[in-house]
C-alpha atoms as a printed R data frame, in Angstrom:
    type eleno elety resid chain resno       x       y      z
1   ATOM     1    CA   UNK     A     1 -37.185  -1.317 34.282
2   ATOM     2    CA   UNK     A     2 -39.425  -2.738 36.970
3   ATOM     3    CA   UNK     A     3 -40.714  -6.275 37.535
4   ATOM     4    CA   UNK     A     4 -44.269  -7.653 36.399
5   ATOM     5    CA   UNK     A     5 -45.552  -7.561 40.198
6   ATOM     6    CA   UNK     A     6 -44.262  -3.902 40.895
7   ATOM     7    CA   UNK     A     7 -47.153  -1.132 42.376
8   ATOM     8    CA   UNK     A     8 -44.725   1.393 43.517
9   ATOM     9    CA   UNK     A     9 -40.838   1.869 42.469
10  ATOM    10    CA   UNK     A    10 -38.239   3.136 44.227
11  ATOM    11    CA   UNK     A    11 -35.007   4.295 42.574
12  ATOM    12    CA   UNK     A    12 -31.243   2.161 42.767
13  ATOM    13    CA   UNK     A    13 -28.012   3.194 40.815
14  ATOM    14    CA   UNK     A    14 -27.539  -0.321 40.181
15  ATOM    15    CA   UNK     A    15 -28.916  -1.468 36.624
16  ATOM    16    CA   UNK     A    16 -29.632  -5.261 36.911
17  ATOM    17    CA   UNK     A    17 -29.972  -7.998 39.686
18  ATOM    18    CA   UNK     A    18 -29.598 -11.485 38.260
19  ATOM    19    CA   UNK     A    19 -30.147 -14.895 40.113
20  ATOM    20    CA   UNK     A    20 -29.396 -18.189 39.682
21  ATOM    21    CA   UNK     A    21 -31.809 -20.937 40.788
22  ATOM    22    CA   UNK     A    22 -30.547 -23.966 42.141
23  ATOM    23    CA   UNK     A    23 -29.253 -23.246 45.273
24  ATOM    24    CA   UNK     A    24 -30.389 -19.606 45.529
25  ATOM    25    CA   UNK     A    25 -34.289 -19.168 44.854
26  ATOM    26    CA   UNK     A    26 -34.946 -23.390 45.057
27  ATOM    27    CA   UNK     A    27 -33.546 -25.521 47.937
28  ATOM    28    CA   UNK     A    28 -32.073 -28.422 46.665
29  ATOM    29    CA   UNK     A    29 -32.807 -30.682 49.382
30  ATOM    30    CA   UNK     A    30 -36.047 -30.319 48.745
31  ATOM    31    CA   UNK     A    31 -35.502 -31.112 44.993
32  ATOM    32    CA   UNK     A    32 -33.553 -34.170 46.466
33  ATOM    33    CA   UNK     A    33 -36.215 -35.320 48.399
34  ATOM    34    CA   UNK     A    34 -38.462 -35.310 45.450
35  ATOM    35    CA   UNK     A    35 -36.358 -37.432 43.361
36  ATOM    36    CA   UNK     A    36 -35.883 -39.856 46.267
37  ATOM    37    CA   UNK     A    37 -39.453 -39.867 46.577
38  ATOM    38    CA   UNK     A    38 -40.154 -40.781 42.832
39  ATOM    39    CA   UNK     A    39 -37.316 -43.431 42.788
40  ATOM    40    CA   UNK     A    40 -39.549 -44.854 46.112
41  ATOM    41    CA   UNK     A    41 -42.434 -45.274 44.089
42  ATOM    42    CA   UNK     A    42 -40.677 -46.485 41.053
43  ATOM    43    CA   UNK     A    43 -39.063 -49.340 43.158
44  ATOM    44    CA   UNK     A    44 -42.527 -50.346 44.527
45  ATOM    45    CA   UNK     A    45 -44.752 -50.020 41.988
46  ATOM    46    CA   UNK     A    46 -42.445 -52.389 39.407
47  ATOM    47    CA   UNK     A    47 -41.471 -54.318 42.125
48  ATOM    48    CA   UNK     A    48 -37.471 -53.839 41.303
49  ATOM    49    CA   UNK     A    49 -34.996 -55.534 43.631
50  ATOM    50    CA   UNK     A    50 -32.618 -52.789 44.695
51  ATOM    51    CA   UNK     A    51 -33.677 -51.271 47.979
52  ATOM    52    CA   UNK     A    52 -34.718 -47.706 47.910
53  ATOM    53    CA   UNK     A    53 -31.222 -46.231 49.268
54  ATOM    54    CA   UNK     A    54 -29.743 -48.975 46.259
55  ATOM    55    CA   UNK     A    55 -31.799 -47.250 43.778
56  ATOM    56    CA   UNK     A    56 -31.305 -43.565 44.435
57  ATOM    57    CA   UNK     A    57 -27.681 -44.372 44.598
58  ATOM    58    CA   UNK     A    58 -28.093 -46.035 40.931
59  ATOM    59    CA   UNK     A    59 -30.511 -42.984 39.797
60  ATOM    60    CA   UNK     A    60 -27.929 -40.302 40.999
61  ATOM    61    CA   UNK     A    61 -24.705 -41.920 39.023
62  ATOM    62    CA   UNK     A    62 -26.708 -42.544 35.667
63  ATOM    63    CA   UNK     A    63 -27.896 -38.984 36.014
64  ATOM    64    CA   UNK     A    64 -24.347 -37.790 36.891
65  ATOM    65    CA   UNK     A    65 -22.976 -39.857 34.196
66  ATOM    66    CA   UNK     A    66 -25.417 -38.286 31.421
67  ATOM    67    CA   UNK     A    67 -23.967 -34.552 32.759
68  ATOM    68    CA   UNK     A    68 -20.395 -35.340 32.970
69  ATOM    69    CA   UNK     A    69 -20.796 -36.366 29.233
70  ATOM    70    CA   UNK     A    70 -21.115 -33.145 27.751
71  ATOM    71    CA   UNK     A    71 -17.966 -31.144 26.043
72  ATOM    72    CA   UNK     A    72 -17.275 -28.301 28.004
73  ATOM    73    CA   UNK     A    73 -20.001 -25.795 28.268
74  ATOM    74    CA   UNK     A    74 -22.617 -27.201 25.972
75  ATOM    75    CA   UNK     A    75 -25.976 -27.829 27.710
76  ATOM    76    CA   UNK     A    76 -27.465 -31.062 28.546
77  ATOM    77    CA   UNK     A    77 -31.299 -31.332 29.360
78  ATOM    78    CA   UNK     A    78 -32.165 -32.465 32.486
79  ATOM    79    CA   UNK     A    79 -35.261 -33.855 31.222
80  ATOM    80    CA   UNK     A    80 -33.064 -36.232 29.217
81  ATOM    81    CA   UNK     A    81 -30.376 -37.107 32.024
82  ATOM    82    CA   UNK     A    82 -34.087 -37.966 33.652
83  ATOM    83    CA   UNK     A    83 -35.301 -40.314 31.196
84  ATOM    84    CA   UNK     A    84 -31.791 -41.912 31.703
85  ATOM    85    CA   UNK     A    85 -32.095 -42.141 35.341
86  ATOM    86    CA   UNK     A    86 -34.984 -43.779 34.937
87  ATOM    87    CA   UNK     A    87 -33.946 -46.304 32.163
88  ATOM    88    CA   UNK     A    88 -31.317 -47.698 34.497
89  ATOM    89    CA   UNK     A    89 -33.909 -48.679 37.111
90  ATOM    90    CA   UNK     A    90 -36.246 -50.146 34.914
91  ATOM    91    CA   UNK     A    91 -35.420 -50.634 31.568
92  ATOM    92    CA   UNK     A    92 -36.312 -49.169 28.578
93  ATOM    93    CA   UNK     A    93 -39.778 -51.019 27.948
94  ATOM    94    CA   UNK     A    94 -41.319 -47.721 30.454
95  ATOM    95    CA   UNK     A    95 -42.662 -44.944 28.202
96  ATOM    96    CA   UNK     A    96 -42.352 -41.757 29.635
97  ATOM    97    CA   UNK     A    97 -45.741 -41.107 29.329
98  ATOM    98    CA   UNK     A    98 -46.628 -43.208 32.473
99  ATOM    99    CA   UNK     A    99 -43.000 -42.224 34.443
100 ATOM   100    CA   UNK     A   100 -42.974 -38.520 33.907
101 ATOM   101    CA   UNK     A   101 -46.076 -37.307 35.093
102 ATOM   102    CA   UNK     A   102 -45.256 -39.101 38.378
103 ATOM   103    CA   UNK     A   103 -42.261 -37.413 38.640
104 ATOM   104    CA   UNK     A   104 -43.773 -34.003 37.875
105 ATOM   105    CA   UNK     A   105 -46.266 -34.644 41.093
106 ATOM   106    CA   UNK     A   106 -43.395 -35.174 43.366
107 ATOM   107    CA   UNK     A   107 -41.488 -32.258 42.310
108 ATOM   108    CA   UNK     A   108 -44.539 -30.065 42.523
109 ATOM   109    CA   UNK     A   109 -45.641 -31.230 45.620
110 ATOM   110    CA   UNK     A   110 -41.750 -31.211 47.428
111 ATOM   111    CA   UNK     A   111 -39.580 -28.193 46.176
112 ATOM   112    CA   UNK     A   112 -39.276 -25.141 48.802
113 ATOM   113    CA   UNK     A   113 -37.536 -21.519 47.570
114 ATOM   114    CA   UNK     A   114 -34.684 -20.780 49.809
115 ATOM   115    CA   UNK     A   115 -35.582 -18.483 53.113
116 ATOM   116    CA   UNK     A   116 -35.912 -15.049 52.266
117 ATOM   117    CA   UNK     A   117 -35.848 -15.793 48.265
118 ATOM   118    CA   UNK     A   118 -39.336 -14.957 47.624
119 ATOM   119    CA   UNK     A   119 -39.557 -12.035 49.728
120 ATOM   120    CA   UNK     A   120 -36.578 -10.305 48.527
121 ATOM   121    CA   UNK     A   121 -37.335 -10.560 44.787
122 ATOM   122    CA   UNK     A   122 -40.907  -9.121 45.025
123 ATOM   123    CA   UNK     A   123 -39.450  -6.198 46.922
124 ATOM   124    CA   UNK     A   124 -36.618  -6.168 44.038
125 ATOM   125    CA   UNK     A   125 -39.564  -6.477 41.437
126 ATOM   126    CA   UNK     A   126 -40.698  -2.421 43.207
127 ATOM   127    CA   UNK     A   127 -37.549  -1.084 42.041
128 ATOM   128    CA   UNK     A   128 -35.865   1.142 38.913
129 ATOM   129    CA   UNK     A   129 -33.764  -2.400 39.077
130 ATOM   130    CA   UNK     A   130 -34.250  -5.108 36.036
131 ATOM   131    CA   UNK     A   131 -34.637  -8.528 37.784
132 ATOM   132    CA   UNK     A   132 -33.413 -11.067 36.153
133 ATOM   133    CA   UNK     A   133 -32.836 -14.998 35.925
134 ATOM   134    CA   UNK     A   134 -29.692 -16.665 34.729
135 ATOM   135    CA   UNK     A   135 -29.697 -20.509 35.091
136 ATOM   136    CA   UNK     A   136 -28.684 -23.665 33.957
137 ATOM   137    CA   UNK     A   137 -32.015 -25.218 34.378
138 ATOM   138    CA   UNK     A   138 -34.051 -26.538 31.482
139 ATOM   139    CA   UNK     A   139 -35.669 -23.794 30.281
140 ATOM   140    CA   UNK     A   140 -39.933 -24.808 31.103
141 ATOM   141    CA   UNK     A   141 -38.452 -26.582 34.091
142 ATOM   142    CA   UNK     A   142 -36.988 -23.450 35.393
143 ATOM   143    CA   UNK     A   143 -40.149 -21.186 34.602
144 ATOM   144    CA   UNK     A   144 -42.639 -23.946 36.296
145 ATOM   145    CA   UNK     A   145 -40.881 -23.619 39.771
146 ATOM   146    CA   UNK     A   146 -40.891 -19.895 39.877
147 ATOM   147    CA   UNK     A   147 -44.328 -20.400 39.068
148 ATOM   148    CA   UNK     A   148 -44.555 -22.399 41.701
149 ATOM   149    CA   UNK     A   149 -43.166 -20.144 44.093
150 ATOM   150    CA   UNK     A   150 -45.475 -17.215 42.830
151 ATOM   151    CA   UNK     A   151 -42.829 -14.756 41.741
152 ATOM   152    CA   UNK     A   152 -42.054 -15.516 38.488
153 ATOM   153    CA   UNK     A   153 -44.139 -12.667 36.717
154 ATOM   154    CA   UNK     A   154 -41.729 -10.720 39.046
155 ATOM   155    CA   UNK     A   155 -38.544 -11.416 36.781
156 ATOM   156    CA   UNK     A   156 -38.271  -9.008 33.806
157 ATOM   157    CA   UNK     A   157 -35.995 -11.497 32.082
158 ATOM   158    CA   UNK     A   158 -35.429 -15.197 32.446
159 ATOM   159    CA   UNK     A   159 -32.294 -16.838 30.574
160 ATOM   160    CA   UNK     A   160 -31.692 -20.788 30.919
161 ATOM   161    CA   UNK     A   161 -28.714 -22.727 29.416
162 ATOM   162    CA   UNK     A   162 -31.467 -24.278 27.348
163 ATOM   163    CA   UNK     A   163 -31.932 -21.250 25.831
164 ATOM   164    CA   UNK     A   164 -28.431 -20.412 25.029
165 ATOM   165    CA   UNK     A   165 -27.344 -23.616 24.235
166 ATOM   166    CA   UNK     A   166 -24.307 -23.476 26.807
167 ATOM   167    CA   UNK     A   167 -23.931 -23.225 30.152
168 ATOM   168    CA   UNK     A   168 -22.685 -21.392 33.223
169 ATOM   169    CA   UNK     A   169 -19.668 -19.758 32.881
170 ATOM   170    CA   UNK     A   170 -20.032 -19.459 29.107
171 ATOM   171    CA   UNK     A   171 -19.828 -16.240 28.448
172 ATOM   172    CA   UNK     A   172 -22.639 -16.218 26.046
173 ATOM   173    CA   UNK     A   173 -25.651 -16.967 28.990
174 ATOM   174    CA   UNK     A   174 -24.275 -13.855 30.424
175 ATOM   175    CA   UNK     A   175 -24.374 -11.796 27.352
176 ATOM   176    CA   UNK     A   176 -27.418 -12.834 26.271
177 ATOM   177    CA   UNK     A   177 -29.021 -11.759 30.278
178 ATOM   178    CA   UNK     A   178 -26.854  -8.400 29.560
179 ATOM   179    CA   UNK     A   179 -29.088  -8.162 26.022
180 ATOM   180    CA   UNK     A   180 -31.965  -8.288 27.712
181 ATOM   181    CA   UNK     A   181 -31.929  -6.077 30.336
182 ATOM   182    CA   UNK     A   182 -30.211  -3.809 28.736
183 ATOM   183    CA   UNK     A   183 -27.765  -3.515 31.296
184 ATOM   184    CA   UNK     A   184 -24.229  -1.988 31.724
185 ATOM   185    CA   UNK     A   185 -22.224  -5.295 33.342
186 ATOM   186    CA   UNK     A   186 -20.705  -3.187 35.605
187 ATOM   187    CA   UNK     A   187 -23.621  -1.967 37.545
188 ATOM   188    CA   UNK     A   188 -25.029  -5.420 37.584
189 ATOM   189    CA   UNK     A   189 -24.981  -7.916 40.339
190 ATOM   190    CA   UNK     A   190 -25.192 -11.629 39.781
191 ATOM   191    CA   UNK     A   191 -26.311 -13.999 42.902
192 ATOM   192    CA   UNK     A   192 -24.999 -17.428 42.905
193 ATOM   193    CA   UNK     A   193 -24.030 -20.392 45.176
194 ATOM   194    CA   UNK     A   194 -20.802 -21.853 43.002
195 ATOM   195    CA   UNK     A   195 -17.922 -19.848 42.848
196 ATOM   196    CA   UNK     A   196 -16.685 -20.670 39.328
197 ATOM   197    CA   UNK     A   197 -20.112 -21.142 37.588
198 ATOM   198    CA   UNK     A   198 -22.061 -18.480 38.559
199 ATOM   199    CA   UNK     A   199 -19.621 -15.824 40.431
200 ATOM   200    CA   UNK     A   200 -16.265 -16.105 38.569
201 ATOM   201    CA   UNK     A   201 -18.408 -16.721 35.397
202 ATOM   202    CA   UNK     A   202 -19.917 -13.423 36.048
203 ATOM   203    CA   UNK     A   203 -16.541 -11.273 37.048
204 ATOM   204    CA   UNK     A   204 -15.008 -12.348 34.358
205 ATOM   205    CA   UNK     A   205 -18.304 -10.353 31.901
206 ATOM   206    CA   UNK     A   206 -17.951  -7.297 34.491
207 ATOM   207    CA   UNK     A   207 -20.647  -8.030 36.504
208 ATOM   208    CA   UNK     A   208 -20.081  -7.973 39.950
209 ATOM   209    CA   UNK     A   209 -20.390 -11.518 41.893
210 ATOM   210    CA   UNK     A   210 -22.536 -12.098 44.336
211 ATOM   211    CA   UNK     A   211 -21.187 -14.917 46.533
212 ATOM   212    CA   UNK     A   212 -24.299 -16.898 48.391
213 ATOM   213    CA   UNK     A   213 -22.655 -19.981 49.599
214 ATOM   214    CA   UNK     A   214 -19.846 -19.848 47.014
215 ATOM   215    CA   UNK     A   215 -16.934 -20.619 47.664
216 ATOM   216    CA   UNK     A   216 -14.685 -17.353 48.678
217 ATOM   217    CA   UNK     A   217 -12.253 -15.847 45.720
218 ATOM   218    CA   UNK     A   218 -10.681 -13.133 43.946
219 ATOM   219    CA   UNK     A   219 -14.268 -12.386 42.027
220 ATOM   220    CA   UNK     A   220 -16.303 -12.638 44.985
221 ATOM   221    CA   UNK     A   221 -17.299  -8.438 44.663
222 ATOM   222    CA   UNK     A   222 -19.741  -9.171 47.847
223 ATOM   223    CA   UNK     A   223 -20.679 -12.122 50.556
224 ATOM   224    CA   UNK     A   224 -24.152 -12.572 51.532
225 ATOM   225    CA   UNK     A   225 -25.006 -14.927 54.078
226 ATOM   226    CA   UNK     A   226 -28.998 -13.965 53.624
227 ATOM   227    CA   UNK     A   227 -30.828 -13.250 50.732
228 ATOM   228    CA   UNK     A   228 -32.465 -10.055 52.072
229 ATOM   229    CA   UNK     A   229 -28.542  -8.638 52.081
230 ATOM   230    CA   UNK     A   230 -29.341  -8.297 48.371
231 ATOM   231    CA   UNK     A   231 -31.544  -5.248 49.359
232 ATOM   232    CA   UNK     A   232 -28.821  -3.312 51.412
233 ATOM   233    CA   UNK     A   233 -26.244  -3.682 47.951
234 ATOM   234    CA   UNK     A   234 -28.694  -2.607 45.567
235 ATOM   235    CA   UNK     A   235 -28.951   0.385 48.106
236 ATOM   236    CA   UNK     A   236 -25.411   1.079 48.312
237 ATOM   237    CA   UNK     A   237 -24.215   3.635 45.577
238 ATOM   238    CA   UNK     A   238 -22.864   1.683 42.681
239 ATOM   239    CA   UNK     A   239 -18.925   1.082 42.392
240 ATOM   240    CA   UNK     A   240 -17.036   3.482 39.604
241 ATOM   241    CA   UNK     A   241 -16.631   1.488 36.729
């Protein structure tokens, strides 16, 4: 199966290529520098009295907070740990009609894809190789910045936590990615940037872990330090089951 931007295939033995987000296709400084932008103009425009370093500091532990709430794998909407976020700064007398849209225009206008991220998965989208997404991200979150970054229509499949209801390593967002492509687990790859989420989550369905930034480990099946390496495995003949 070929991605939605594909003109001209070539074949791989491998049967599916999933990423995660966060840390692989989006740079999360740049998401950080979003949200310390919004907090900026939250602080001036209602005049609070925490400086701006006070406030992010306050934003990041309510958000944190909201997360480390959950029970075990069960997902958590970003959108809400937000709204949360926010509420700590300000109150709860701000509707989230005025805050959100705000917020939307910094991420928008801040968040950068990874080096070599967007490149490598339109060249993946000219394969016999499904391309896939499999994320914790809230689910029209995660579609808007591969929007943004032009290659979503690329992906043949895109699975978010929100989806699923549960999140990385739950097995079930990695059977459900398996469902849709169609895909044998072992002649899949999964690319990720945490070890125990994304590439021991991963091992332990038979797919084979792609370790970008993750920590090193028994499931790490190969190390990439650039995301154009993902073109020389899919390449490779595909290990024996």
């Amino acid at each position: 199966m070929t991605g939605g931007e594909a003109n001209e295939t070539s074949t791989t033995a491998w049967d599916a290529v999933f990423w995660d987000i966060g840390g692989v296709i989006l740079e999360l400084e740049s998401v950080q520098a979003a949200h310390a932008a919004f907090i900026e103009e939250l602080v001036e425009e209602h005049d609070l009295e925490p400086s701006v370093e006070e406030a992010v500091d306050a934003w990041r532990t309510a958000v944190g907070d909201h997360f480390r709430e959950r029970e075990g794998t069960e997902f958590q909407s970003a959108r809400e740990a937000y709204a949360t976020g926010v509420e700590a700064l300000v109150g709860e007398d701000l509707p989230r009609e005025r805050w959100e849209p705000v917020f939307e225009r910094h991420v928008q206008s801040s968040i950068e894809p990874i080096s070599g991220a967007v490149e490598t998965i339109r060249e993946l989208a000219r394969r016999d190789v499904h391309v896939g997404v499999v994320s914790d991200v809230d689910d029209d979150a995660g579609k808007e910045m591969l929007e943004a970054f032009g290659v979503r229509k690329a992906f043949d499949s895109i699975t978010t936590s929100e989806e699923v209801g549960r999140t990385k390593p739950d097995p079930a967002i990695f059977e459900t990615a398996l469902e849709k492509a169609d895909a044998d687990p072992e002649w899949s790859l999964m690319i990720g940037d945490r070890y125990d989420h994304d590439v021991k989550g991963a091992d332990e369905m038979g797919i084979h872990g792609v370790a970008f930034g993750a920590e090193d480990g028994p499931a790490v099946a190969y190390r990439i330090e650039s995301l154009e390496e993902v073109l020389e495995i899919v390449e490779r003949e595909r290990p024996d089951g």
